[in-house]
mmCIF file with all atom_site columns, C-alpha atoms in Angstrom:
data_model
loop_
_atom_site.group_PDB
_atom_site.id
_atom_site.type_symbol
_atom_site.label_atom_id
_atom_site.label_alt_id
_atom_site.label_comp_id
_atom_site.label_asym_id
_atom_site.label_entity_id
_atom_site.label_seq_id
_atom_site.pdbx_PDB_ins_code
_atom_site.Cartn_x
_atom_site.Cartn_y
_atom_site.Cartn_z
_atom_site.occupancy
_atom_site.B_iso_or_equiv
_atom_site.pdbx_formal_charge
_atom_site.auth_seq_id
_atom_site.auth_comp_id
_atom_site.auth_asym_id
_atom_site.auth_atom_id
_atom_site.pdbx_PDB_model_num
ATOM 1   C CA . MET A 1 1   ? 111.835 70.421  95.279  1.00 44.00 ? 1   MET A CA 1
ATOM 2   C CA . LYS A 1 2   ? 111.323 73.050  92.561  1.00 40.00 ? 2   LYS A CA 1
ATOM 3   C CA . MET A 1 3   ? 113.242 76.227  93.352  1.00 39.00 ? 3   MET A CA 1
ATOM 4   C CA . LYS A 1 4   ? 113.448 79.427  91.346  1.00 42.00 ? 4   LYS A CA 1
ATOM 5   C CA . THR A 1 5   ? 116.962 78.767  90.087  1.00 39.00 ? 5   THR A CA 1
ATOM 6   C CA . LEU A 1 6   ? 117.338 81.886  87.944  1.00 37.00 ? 6   LEU A CA 1
ATOM 7   C CA . PHE A 1 7   ? 115.389 84.183  90.277  1.00 37.00 ? 7   PHE A CA 1
ATOM 8   C CA . MET A 1 8   ? 118.212 86.566  91.108  1.00 39.00 ? 8   MET A CA 1
ATOM 9   C CA . CYS A 1 9   ? 119.839 86.417  87.662  1.00 40.00 ? 9   CYS A CA 1
ATOM 10  C CA . ALA A 1 10  ? 116.554 87.465  86.068  1.00 37.00 ? 10  ALA A CA 1
ATOM 11  C CA . ALA A 1 11  ? 116.188 90.335  88.525  1.00 38.00 ? 11  ALA A CA 1
ATOM 12  C CA . PHE A 1 12  ? 119.667 91.575  87.600  1.00 35.00 ? 12  PHE A CA 1
ATOM 13  C CA . MET A 1 13  ? 118.865 91.494  83.872  1.00 36.00 ? 13  MET A CA 1
ATOM 14  C CA . PHE A 1 14  ? 115.595 93.344  84.453  1.00 36.00 ? 14  PHE A CA 1
ATOM 15  C CA . ALA A 1 15  ? 117.482 95.964  86.435  1.00 39.00 ? 15  ALA A CA 1
ATOM 16  C CA . ALA A 1 16  ? 119.858 96.520  83.529  1.00 37.00 ? 16  ALA A CA 1
ATOM 17  C CA . THR A 1 17  ? 116.941 96.942  81.135  1.00 35.00 ? 17  THR A CA 1
ATOM 18  C CA . ALA A 1 18  ? 115.082 99.320  83.435  1.00 39.00 ? 18  ALA A CA 1
ATOM 19  C CA . SER A 1 19  ? 118.121 101.563 83.893  1.00 41.00 ? 19  SER A CA 1
ATOM 20  C CA . ALA A 1 20  ? 117.715 102.861 80.364  1.00 36.00 ? 20  ALA A CA 1
ATOM 21  C CA . GLN A 1 21  ? 114.251 104.176 81.226  1.00 39.00 ? 21  GLN A CA 1
ATOM 22  C CA . GLU A 1 22  ? 115.116 106.140 84.355  1.00 46.00 ? 22  GLU A CA 1
ATOM 23  C CA . SER A 1 23  ? 115.692 109.875 84.573  1.00 50.00 ? 23  SER A CA 1
ATOM 24  C CA . ALA A 1 24  ? 119.237 111.127 84.836  1.00 32.00 ? 24  ALA A CA 1
ATOM 25  C CA . ALA A 1 25  ? 118.815 112.031 88.498  1.00 41.00 ? 25  ALA A CA 1
ATOM 26  C CA . SER A 1 26  ? 116.438 109.482 89.940  1.00 54.00 ? 26  SER A CA 1
ATOM 27  C CA . ALA A 1 27  ? 118.021 106.197 91.016  1.00 62.00 ? 27  ALA A CA 1
ATOM 28  C CA . GLN A 1 28  ? 120.375 103.439 89.960  1.00 60.00 ? 28  GLN A CA 1
ATOM 29  C CA . PRO A 1 29  ? 119.184 99.824  89.661  1.00 64.00 ? 29  PRO A CA 1
ATOM 30  C CA . LYS A 1 30  ? 121.784 97.391  90.926  1.00 61.00 ? 30  LYS A CA 1
ATOM 31  C CA . ALA A 1 31  ? 122.423 93.740  91.570  1.00 60.00 ? 31  ALA A CA 1
ATOM 32  C CA . VAL A 1 32  ? 120.455 92.298  94.473  1.00 62.00 ? 32  VAL A CA 1
ATOM 33  C CA . ASN A 1 33  ? 122.229 91.745  97.783  1.00 74.00 ? 33  ASN A CA 1
ATOM 34  C CA . GLU A 1 34  ? 122.721 88.581  99.806  1.00 82.00 ? 34  GLU A CA 1
ATOM 35  C CA . ASN A 1 35  ? 119.734 89.241  102.066 1.00 82.00 ? 35  ASN A CA 1
ATOM 36  C CA . ALA A 1 36  ? 117.466 89.546  99.030  1.00 84.00 ? 36  ALA A CA 1
ATOM 37  C CA . GLN A 1 37  ? 118.682 86.201  97.732  1.00 87.00 ? 37  GLN A CA 1
ATOM 38  C CA . LEU A 1 38  ? 118.003 84.565  101.091 1.00 89.00 ? 38  LEU A CA 1
ATOM 39  C CA . LEU A 1 39  ? 114.548 86.135  101.360 1.00 90.00 ? 39  LEU A CA 1
ATOM 40  C CA . GLY A 1 40  ? 113.688 84.946  97.855  1.00 89.00 ? 40  GLY A CA 1
ATOM 41  C CA . MET A 1 41  ? 114.699 81.445  98.891  1.00 92.00 ? 41  MET A CA 1
ATOM 42  C CA . ALA A 1 42  ? 112.586 81.722  102.055 1.00 93.00 ? 42  ALA A CA 1
ATOM 43  C CA . GLY A 1 43  ? 109.520 82.568  99.990  1.00 93.00 ? 43  GLY A CA 1
ATOM 44  C CA . GLU A 1 44  ? 110.053 79.475  97.860  1.00 93.00 ? 44  GLU A CA 1
ATOM 45  C CA . LEU A 1 45  ? 110.475 77.328  100.981 1.00 96.00 ? 45  LEU A CA 1
ATOM 46  C CA . VAL A 1 46  ? 107.201 78.628  102.409 1.00 95.00 ? 46  VAL A CA 1
ATOM 47  C CA . LYS A 1 47  ? 105.254 77.755  99.263  1.00 94.00 ? 47  LYS A CA 1
ATOM 48  C CA . TYR A 1 48  ? 106.879 74.322  99.025  1.00 95.00 ? 48  TYR A CA 1
ATOM 49  C CA . GLY A 1 49  ? 106.213 73.604  102.702 1.00 96.00 ? 49  GLY A CA 1
ATOM 50  C CA . TYR A 1 50  ? 102.518 74.337  102.365 1.00 95.00 ? 50  TYR A CA 1
ATOM 51  C CA . LYS A 1 51  ? 102.225 72.521  99.044  1.00 93.00 ? 51  LYS A CA 1
ATOM 52  C CA . THR A 1 52  ? 103.683 69.330  100.495 1.00 95.00 ? 52  THR A CA 1
ATOM 53  C CA . GLN A 1 53  ? 102.497 69.918  104.089 1.00 95.00 ? 53  GLN A CA 1
ATOM 54  C CA . SER A 1 54  ? 106.104 69.524  105.231 1.00 96.00 ? 54  SER A CA 1
ATOM 55  C CA . ALA A 1 55  ? 107.429 71.050  108.425 1.00 97.00 ? 55  ALA A CA 1
ATOM 56  C CA . LEU A 1 56  ? 111.112 71.333  107.480 1.00 97.00 ? 56  LEU A CA 1
ATOM 57  C CA . PRO A 1 57  ? 110.762 73.920  104.672 1.00 97.00 ? 57  PRO A CA 1
ATOM 58  C CA . LEU A 1 58  ? 108.650 76.135  106.958 1.00 97.00 ? 58  LEU A CA 1
ATOM 59  C CA . ILE A 1 59  ? 111.252 75.806  109.726 1.00 96.00 ? 59  ILE A CA 1
ATOM 60  C CA . GLN A 1 60  ? 114.045 76.716  107.313 1.00 96.00 ? 60  GLN A CA 1
ATOM 61  C CA . ALA A 1 61  ? 112.102 79.769  106.118 1.00 96.00 ? 61  ALA A CA 1
ATOM 62  C CA . VAL A 1 62  ? 111.613 80.983  109.694 1.00 95.00 ? 62  VAL A CA 1
ATOM 63  C CA . GLN A 1 63  ? 115.324 80.459  110.369 1.00 94.00 ? 63  GLN A CA 1
ATOM 64  C CA . ILE A 1 64  ? 116.127 82.735  107.416 1.00 93.00 ? 64  ILE A CA 1
ATOM 65  C CA . TYR A 1 65  ? 113.631 85.400  108.499 1.00 92.00 ? 65  TYR A CA 1
ATOM 66  C CA . LYS A 1 66  ? 114.953 85.368  112.053 1.00 90.00 ? 66  LYS A CA 1
ATOM 67  C CA . SER A 1 67  ? 118.616 85.405  111.052 1.00 88.00 ? 67  SER A CA 1
ATOM 68  C CA . ILE A 1 68  ? 118.092 88.458  108.848 1.00 88.00 ? 68  ILE A CA 1
ATOM 69  C CA . GLY A 1 69  ? 115.845 90.171  111.370 1.00 87.00 ? 69  GLY A CA 1
ATOM 70  C CA . VAL A 1 70  ? 112.620 90.416  109.346 1.00 88.00 ? 70  VAL A CA 1
ATOM 71  C CA . VAL A 1 71  ? 109.820 91.801  111.514 1.00 86.00 ? 71  VAL A CA 1
ATOM 72  C CA . PRO A 1 72  ? 106.181 92.785  110.858 1.00 86.00 ? 72  PRO A CA 1
ATOM 73  C CA . GLU A 1 73  ? 105.420 96.444  110.427 1.00 84.00 ? 73  GLU A CA 1
ATOM 74  C CA . ALA A 1 74  ? 104.074 98.243  113.469 1.00 72.00 ? 74  ALA A CA 1
ATOM 75  C CA . GLU A 1 75  ? 101.344 99.795  111.296 1.00 69.00 ? 75  GLU A CA 1
ATOM 76  C CA . ALA A 1 76  ? 99.744  98.586  108.090 1.00 69.00 ? 76  ALA A CA 1
ATOM 77  C CA . LYS A 1 77  ? 100.961 100.298 104.946 1.00 78.00 ? 77  LYS A CA 1
ATOM 78  C CA . GLN A 1 78  ? 98.558  102.627 103.186 1.00 81.00 ? 78  GLN A CA 1
ATOM 79  C CA . LYS A 1 79  ? 97.875  101.627 99.619  1.00 88.00 ? 79  LYS A CA 1
ATOM 80  C CA . GLU A 1 80  ? 95.877  102.599 96.565  1.00 90.00 ? 80  GLU A CA 1
ATOM 81  C CA . VAL A 1 81  ? 94.430  100.225 93.981  1.00 92.00 ? 81  VAL A CA 1
ATOM 82  C CA . GLU A 1 82  ? 94.609  100.615 90.208  1.00 92.00 ? 82  GLU A CA 1
ATOM 83  C CA . GLY A 1 83  ? 92.875  98.742  87.404  1.00 89.00 ? 83  GLY A CA 1
ATOM 84  C CA . GLN A 1 84  ? 89.607  96.934  86.930  1.00 85.00 ? 84  GLN A CA 1
ATOM 85  C CA . LYS A 1 85  ? 88.923  93.766  88.870  1.00 84.00 ? 85  LYS A CA 1
ATOM 86  C CA . VAL A 1 86  ? 88.268  90.763  86.657  1.00 81.00 ? 86  VAL A CA 1
ATOM 87  C CA . ALA A 1 87  ? 85.771  88.025  87.425  1.00 73.00 ? 87  ALA A CA 1
ATOM 88  C CA . GLU A 1 88  ? 87.520  85.415  89.515  1.00 69.00 ? 88  GLU A CA 1
ATOM 89  C CA . ALA A 1 89  ? 86.977  82.216  87.578  1.00 61.00 ? 89  ALA A CA 1
ATOM 90  C CA . LYS A 1 90  ? 89.339  80.292  89.801  1.00 68.00 ? 90  LYS A CA 1
ATOM 91  C CA . LYS A 1 91  ? 88.359  79.458  93.355  1.00 70.00 ? 91  LYS A CA 1
ATOM 92  C CA . LYS A 1 92  ? 90.959  78.311  95.827  1.00 75.00 ? 92  LYS A CA 1
ATOM 93  C CA . ASN A 1 93  ? 91.676  77.387  99.381  1.00 74.00 ? 93  ASN A CA 1
ATOM 94  C CA . ASN A 1 94  ? 95.350  78.298  99.568  1.00 72.00 ? 94  ASN A CA 1
ATOM 95  C CA . PRO A 1 95  ? 96.890  78.056  103.056 1.00 83.00 ? 95  PRO A CA 1
ATOM 96  C CA . VAL A 1 96  ? 100.145 79.922  102.275 1.00 90.00 ? 96  VAL A CA 1
ATOM 97  C CA . GLN A 1 97  ? 101.053 82.302  105.111 1.00 87.00 ? 97  GLN A CA 1
ATOM 98  C CA . TYR A 1 98  ? 104.160 84.371  105.779 1.00 91.00 ? 98  TYR A CA 1
ATOM 99  C CA . ASP A 1 99  ? 103.637 85.442  109.392 1.00 91.00 ? 99  ASP A CA 1
ATOM 100 C CA . GLN A 1 100 ? 106.373 83.765  111.425 1.00 91.00 ? 100 GLN A CA 1
ATOM 101 C CA . THR A 1 101 ? 104.054 82.831  114.285 1.00 91.00 ? 101 THR A CA 1
ATOM 102 C CA . LYS A 1 102 ? 101.702 81.142  111.825 1.00 93.00 ? 102 LYS A CA 1
ATOM 103 C CA . LEU A 1 103 ? 104.594 79.394  110.071 1.00 95.00 ? 103 LEU A CA 1
ATOM 104 C CA . ILE A 1 104 ? 105.782 77.936  113.372 1.00 95.00 ? 104 ILE A CA 1
ATOM 105 C CA . ALA A 1 105 ? 102.253 76.821  114.306 1.00 95.00 ? 105 ALA A CA 1
ATOM 106 C CA . ASP A 1 106 ? 101.725 75.117  110.955 1.00 96.00 ? 106 ASP A CA 1
ATOM 107 C CA . ALA A 1 107 ? 105.171 73.491  111.067 1.00 96.00 ? 107 ALA A CA 1
ATOM 108 C CA . THR A 1 108 ? 104.250 72.085  114.473 1.00 96.00 ? 108 THR A CA 1
ATOM 109 C CA . ALA A 1 109 ? 101.036 70.648  113.051 1.00 96.00 ? 109 ALA A CA 1
ATOM 110 C CA . TYR A 1 110 ? 102.859 69.137  110.066 1.00 96.00 ? 110 TYR A CA 1
ATOM 111 C CA . ALA A 1 111 ? 105.462 67.588  112.417 1.00 95.00 ? 111 ALA A CA 1
ATOM 112 C CA . ASP A 1 112 ? 102.740 65.215  113.618 1.00 94.00 ? 112 ASP A CA 1
ATOM 113 C CA . GLY A 1 113 ? 104.494 64.576  116.921 1.00 94.00 ? 113 GLY A CA 1
ATOM 114 C CA . ASP A 1 114 ? 107.958 63.915  115.460 1.00 94.00 ? 114 ASP A CA 1
ATOM 115 C CA . GLN A 1 115 ? 110.247 64.813  118.379 1.00 95.00 ? 115 GLN A CA 1
ATOM 116 C CA . ASN A 1 116 ? 113.228 65.589  116.154 1.00 95.00 ? 116 ASN A CA 1
ATOM 117 C CA . ILE A 1 117 ? 111.265 68.137  114.165 1.00 94.00 ? 117 ILE A CA 1
ATOM 118 C CA . LEU A 1 118 ? 109.636 69.546  117.300 1.00 95.00 ? 118 LEU A CA 1
ATOM 119 C CA . GLY A 1 119 ? 113.135 70.002  118.705 1.00 95.00 ? 119 GLY A CA 1
ATOM 120 C CA . LEU A 1 120 ? 114.096 72.061  115.646 1.00 94.00 ? 120 LEU A CA 1
ATOM 121 C CA . ILE A 1 121 ? 111.004 74.205  116.124 1.00 94.00 ? 121 ILE A CA 1
ATOM 122 C CA . LYS A 1 122 ? 111.870 74.789  119.764 1.00 92.00 ? 122 LYS A CA 1
ATOM 123 C CA . GLY A 1 123 ? 115.368 75.776  118.679 1.00 90.00 ? 123 GLY A CA 1
ATOM 124 C CA . LEU A 1 124 ? 113.948 78.663  116.656 1.00 89.00 ? 124 LEU A CA 1
ATOM 125 C CA . ASP A 1 125 ? 113.709 80.583  119.940 1.00 82.00 ? 125 ASP A CA 1
ATOM 126 C CA . ASP A 1 126 ? 117.506 80.667  120.007 1.00 76.00 ? 126 ASP A CA 1
ATOM 127 C CA . VAL A 1 127 ? 117.826 82.312  116.573 1.00 71.00 ? 127 VAL A CA 1
ATOM 128 C CA . ARG A 1 128 ? 118.319 86.040  117.001 1.00 66.00 ? 128 ARG A CA 1
ATOM 129 C CA . GLY A 1 129 ? 118.009 88.468  114.119 1.00 62.00 ? 129 GLY A CA 1
ATOM 130 C CA . ARG A 1 130 ? 119.918 91.710  113.830 1.00 56.00 ? 130 ARG A CA 1
ATOM 131 C CA . VAL A 1 131 ? 118.384 94.930  115.149 1.00 58.00 ? 131 VAL A CA 1
ATOM 132 C CA . GLY A 1 132 ? 116.852 97.106  112.462 1.00 58.00 ? 132 GLY A CA 1
ATOM 133 C CA . GLY A 1 133 ? 116.320 94.370  109.918 1.00 67.00 ? 133 GLY A CA 1
ATOM 134 C CA . GLU A 1 134 ? 113.840 94.263  107.065 1.00 84.00 ? 134 GLU A CA 1
ATOM 135 C CA . THR A 1 135 ? 110.109 94.712  107.665 1.00 88.00 ? 135 THR A CA 1
ATOM 136 C CA . TYR A 1 136 ? 107.275 92.840  106.027 1.00 90.00 ? 136 TYR A CA 1
ATOM 137 C CA . HIS A 1 137 ? 103.685 93.695  105.194 1.00 91.00 ? 137 HIS A CA 1
ATOM 138 C CA . MET A 1 138 ? 101.084 91.070  104.266 1.00 92.00 ? 138 MET A CA 1
ATOM 139 C CA . ASP A 1 139 ? 98.260  91.933  101.882 1.00 93.00 ? 139 ASP A CA 1
ATOM 140 C CA . THR A 1 140 ? 96.014  90.633  99.097  1.00 93.00 ? 140 THR A CA 1
ATOM 141 C CA . VAL A 1 141 ? 95.729  91.899  95.525  1.00 95.00 ? 141 VAL A CA 1
ATOM 142 C CA . ASP A 1 142 ? 92.615  90.919  93.578  1.00 93.00 ? 142 ASP A CA 1
ATOM 143 C CA . ALA A 1 143 ? 92.643  89.509  90.056  1.00 93.00 ? 143 ALA A CA 1
ATOM 144 C CA . GLY A 1 144 ? 93.436  92.162  87.457  1.00 94.00 ? 144 GLY A CA 1
ATOM 145 C CA . LEU A 1 145 ? 94.270  94.857  90.010  1.00 96.00 ? 145 LEU A CA 1
ATOM 146 C CA . THR A 1 146 ? 97.460  96.615  91.057  1.00 97.00 ? 146 THR A CA 1
ATOM 147 C CA . ASP A 1 147 ? 98.311  97.561  94.640  1.00 97.00 ? 147 ASP A CA 1
ATOM 148 C CA . VAL A 1 148 ? 100.192 100.864 94.811  1.00 96.00 ? 148 VAL A CA 1
ATOM 149 C CA . TYR A 1 149 ? 102.286 101.873 97.835  1.00 95.00 ? 149 TYR A CA 1
ATOM 150 C CA . THR A 1 150 ? 104.176 105.097 98.410  1.00 93.00 ? 150 THR A CA 1
ATOM 151 C CA . MET A 1 151 ? 107.417 104.549 100.307 1.00 91.00 ? 151 MET A CA 1
ATOM 152 C CA . ARG A 1 152 ? 110.239 106.868 101.265 1.00 90.00 ? 152 ARG A CA 1
ATOM 153 C CA . PHE A 1 153 ? 113.832 105.786 100.725 1.00 90.00 ? 153 PHE A CA 1
ATOM 154 C CA . GLN A 1 154 ? 117.071 107.481 101.736 1.00 89.00 ? 154 GLN A CA 1
ATOM 155 C CA . GLY A 1 155 ? 119.372 108.845 99.062  1.00 90.00 ? 155 GLY A CA 1
ATOM 156 C CA . GLY A 1 156 ? 122.650 106.987 98.678  1.00 89.00 ? 156 GLY A CA 1
ATOM 157 C CA . GLU A 1 157 ? 121.439 103.935 100.627 1.00 88.00 ? 157 GLU A CA 1
ATOM 158 C CA . ASP A 1 158 ? 120.670 100.563 99.043  1.00 88.00 ? 158 ASP A CA 1
ATOM 159 C CA . ALA A 1 159 ? 116.937 99.855  98.760  1.00 90.00 ? 159 ALA A CA 1
ATOM 160 C CA . THR A 1 160 ? 115.569 96.344  98.266  1.00 91.00 ? 160 THR A CA 1
ATOM 161 C CA . ILE A 1 161 ? 111.931 95.373  97.735  1.00 93.00 ? 161 ILE A CA 1
ATOM 162 C CA . ILE A 1 162 ? 110.771 91.751  97.649  1.00 93.00 ? 162 ILE A CA 1
ATOM 163 C CA . VAL A 1 163 ? 107.338 90.292  96.920  1.00 95.00 ? 163 VAL A CA 1
ATOM 164 C CA . SER A 1 164 ? 106.447 86.655  97.622  1.00 94.00 ? 164 SER A CA 1
ATOM 165 C CA . GLY A 1 165 ? 102.962 85.530  96.625  1.00 95.00 ? 165 GLY A CA 1
ATOM 166 C CA . ASP A 1 166 ? 100.909 82.457  97.435  1.00 93.00 ? 166 ASP A CA 1
ATOM 167 C CA . GLY A 1 167 ? 101.843 80.669  94.211  1.00 91.00 ? 167 GLY A CA 1
ATOM 168 C CA . ASP A 1 168 ? 98.502  80.899  92.406  1.00 91.00 ? 168 ASP A CA 1
ATOM 169 C CA . THR A 1 169 ? 99.009  83.813  89.991  1.00 93.00 ? 169 THR A CA 1
ATOM 170 C CA . ASP A 1 170 ? 101.729 85.820  88.278  1.00 96.00 ? 170 ASP A CA 1
ATOM 171 C CA . LEU A 1 171 ? 102.676 88.987  90.172  1.00 97.00 ? 171 LEU A CA 1
ATOM 172 C CA . ASP A 1 172 ? 104.803 91.766  88.695  1.00 97.00 ? 172 ASP A CA 1
ATOM 173 C CA . LEU A 1 173 ? 106.676 94.423  90.688  1.00 97.00 ? 173 LEU A CA 1
ATOM 174 C CA . TYR A 1 174 ? 107.425 97.964  89.464  1.00 97.00 ? 174 TYR A CA 1
ATOM 175 C CA . VAL A 1 175 ? 109.209 100.892 91.136  1.00 96.00 ? 175 VAL A CA 1
ATOM 176 C CA . TYR A 1 176 ? 108.732 104.521 90.050  1.00 95.00 ? 176 TYR A CA 1
ATOM 177 C CA . ASP A 1 177 ? 110.372 107.676 91.389  1.00 92.00 ? 177 ASP A CA 1
ATOM 178 C CA . GLU A 1 178 ? 108.503 110.837 92.397  1.00 90.00 ? 178 GLU A CA 1
ATOM 179 C CA . ASN A 1 179 ? 108.587 112.009 88.767  1.00 91.00 ? 179 ASN A CA 1
ATOM 180 C CA . ASP A 1 180 ? 106.927 108.789 87.557  1.00 93.00 ? 180 ASP A CA 1
ATOM 181 C CA . ASN A 1 181 ? 110.135 107.481 85.984  1.00 94.00 ? 181 ASN A CA 1
ATOM 182 C CA . LEU A 1 182 ? 110.358 103.683 85.971  1.00 95.00 ? 182 LEU A CA 1
ATOM 183 C CA . ILE A 1 183 ? 113.381 102.784 88.099  1.00 93.00 ? 183 ILE A CA 1
ATOM 184 C CA . ASP A 1 184 ? 113.349 98.993  88.255  1.00 92.00 ? 184 ASP A CA 1
ATOM 185 C CA . TYR A 1 185 ? 110.979 96.076  87.779  1.00 94.00 ? 185 TYR A CA 1
ATOM 186 C CA . ASP A 1 186 ? 110.573 92.303  87.888  1.00 95.00 ? 186 ASP A CA 1
ATOM 187 C CA . ASP A 1 187 ? 107.946 91.003  85.459  1.00 94.00 ? 187 ASP A CA 1
ATOM 188 C CA . ASP A 1 188 ? 108.845 87.353  85.058  1.00 92.00 ? 188 ASP A CA 1
ATOM 189 C CA . GLY A 1 189 ? 106.196 84.627  85.056  1.00 92.00 ? 189 GLY A CA 1
ATOM 190 C CA . THR A 1 190 ? 106.134 83.926  88.805  1.00 93.00 ? 190 THR A CA 1
ATOM 191 C CA . ASP A 1 191 ? 104.869 85.658  91.939  1.00 95.00 ? 191 ASP A CA 1
ATOM 192 C CA . ASP A 1 192 ? 108.370 85.964  93.421  1.00 94.00 ? 192 ASP A CA 1
ATOM 193 C CA . CYS A 1 193 ? 109.740 89.418  92.627  1.00 95.00 ? 193 CYS A CA 1
ATOM 194 C CA . VAL A 1 194 ? 112.789 91.387  93.732  1.00 92.00 ? 194 VAL A CA 1
ATOM 195 C CA . VAL A 1 195 ? 114.210 94.796  92.846  1.00 92.00 ? 195 VAL A CA 1
ATOM 196 C CA . SER A 1 196 ? 117.255 96.527  94.291  1.00 90.00 ? 196 SER A CA 1
ATOM 197 C CA . PHE A 1 197 ? 118.379 100.096 93.621  1.00 90.00 ? 197 PHE A CA 1
ATOM 198 C CA . THR A 1 198 ? 120.167 103.069 95.158  1.00 90.00 ? 198 THR A CA 1
ATOM 199 C CA . PRO A 1 199 ? 118.220 106.364 95.205  1.00 91.00 ? 199 PRO A CA 1
ATOM 200 C CA . ARG A 1 200 ? 120.294 109.384 94.259  1.00 89.00 ? 200 ARG A CA 1
ATOM 201 C CA . TRP A 1 201 ? 118.270 111.525 96.621  1.00 88.00 ? 201 TRP A CA 1
ATOM 202 C CA . THR A 1 202 ? 115.866 111.032 99.524  1.00 91.00 ? 202 THR A CA 1
ATOM 203 C CA . GLY A 1 203 ? 112.299 110.932 98.286  1.00 91.00 ? 203 GLY A CA 1
ATOM 204 C CA . ASN A 1 204 ? 109.063 109.048 97.779  1.00 92.00 ? 204 ASN A CA 1
ATOM 205 C CA . PHE A 1 205 ? 108.809 106.087 95.436  1.00 94.00 ? 205 PHE A CA 1
ATOM 206 C CA . LYS A 1 206 ? 105.721 104.295 94.106  1.00 95.00 ? 206 LYS A CA 1
ATOM 207 C CA . ILE A 1 207 ? 105.763 100.521 94.517  1.00 96.00 ? 207 ILE A CA 1
ATOM 208 C CA . LYS A 1 208 ? 103.286 98.683  92.295  1.00 97.00 ? 208 LYS A CA 1
ATOM 209 C CA . VAL A 1 209 ? 102.300 95.029  92.755  1.00 97.00 ? 209 VAL A CA 1
ATOM 210 C CA . LYS A 1 210 ? 100.281 93.884  89.735  1.00 97.00 ? 210 LYS A CA 1
ATOM 211 C CA . ASN A 1 211 ? 98.213  90.684  89.659  1.00 96.00 ? 211 ASN A CA 1
ATOM 212 C CA . LEU A 1 212 ? 98.010  89.178  86.163  1.00 95.00 ? 212 LEU A CA 1
ATOM 213 C CA . GLY A 1 213 ? 96.021  86.117  87.229  1.00 92.00 ? 213 GLY A CA 1
ATOM 214 C CA . ASP A 1 214 ? 92.352  85.135  87.415  1.00 89.00 ? 214 ASP A CA 1
ATOM 215 C CA . THR A 1 215 ? 92.091  85.000  91.198  1.00 91.00 ? 215 THR A CA 1
ATOM 216 C CA . TYR A 1 216 ? 93.419  86.929  94.181  1.00 93.00 ? 216 TYR A CA 1
ATOM 217 C CA . ASN A 1 217 ? 96.951  86.511  95.473  1.00 94.00 ? 217 ASN A CA 1
ATOM 218 C CA . SER A 1 218 ? 97.945  86.784  99.138  1.00 93.00 ? 218 SER A CA 1
ATOM 219 C CA . TYR A 1 219 ? 101.493 88.102  99.260  1.00 95.00 ? 219 TYR A CA 1
ATOM 220 C CA . THR A 1 220 ? 104.115 89.499  101.577 1.00 94.00 ? 220 THR A CA 1
ATOM 221 C CA . LEU A 1 221 ? 105.968 92.702  100.748 1.00 94.00 ? 221 LEU A CA 1
ATOM 222 C CA . ILE A 1 222 ? 109.418 92.996  102.326 1.00 92.00 ? 222 ILE A CA 1
ATOM 223 C CA . THR A 1 223 ? 111.441 96.220  102.390 1.00 90.00 ? 223 THR A CA 1
ATOM 224 C CA . ASN A 1 224 ? 114.646 97.264  104.088 1.00 81.00 ? 224 ASN A CA 1
#
């Protein structure tokens, strides 16, 4: 099973690079926390589960989401779109989903009646996440475009943003403060991205998810 071995190490190095570009009073990039590492692993498990049509990776991903307390947003995030859409030369039928209900349903289908696996799925009901955990938002960014969200973060409190795509294109993640200073970013060659920083004041931040590929990418955006 191919995992993103250097996922968190790369994010830390990017954070160090980005810190030189921030304003003196905007925010501090920092090493990612344990929850971010687990959520990055969950995203990899989801993609692997769908790629191999295996129930166990999907079950493990749901266990992680539940243990951390990741829940869907009550309302869809408002976003803007930047860039010029490119012609989508690549067509696909990618089943990757991040909604926990869908993950459980697909894991059940992949179990193909295996009672041991079905027992594990039933046991997911007993996993309780903490109150006030991370929230997730599912969306799609077209080829060549950038989704832009405006989010408010509290000064002095750790902020973590994670993007997990469907595996078909390269996604990059950028965070800017209200003065358009680049705070942190993850621009490696995958569609798994993570940034973690501590705002020095309470304010709005721009979150940009850029699609560098030749087809759309269905992703989940997780924030604390």
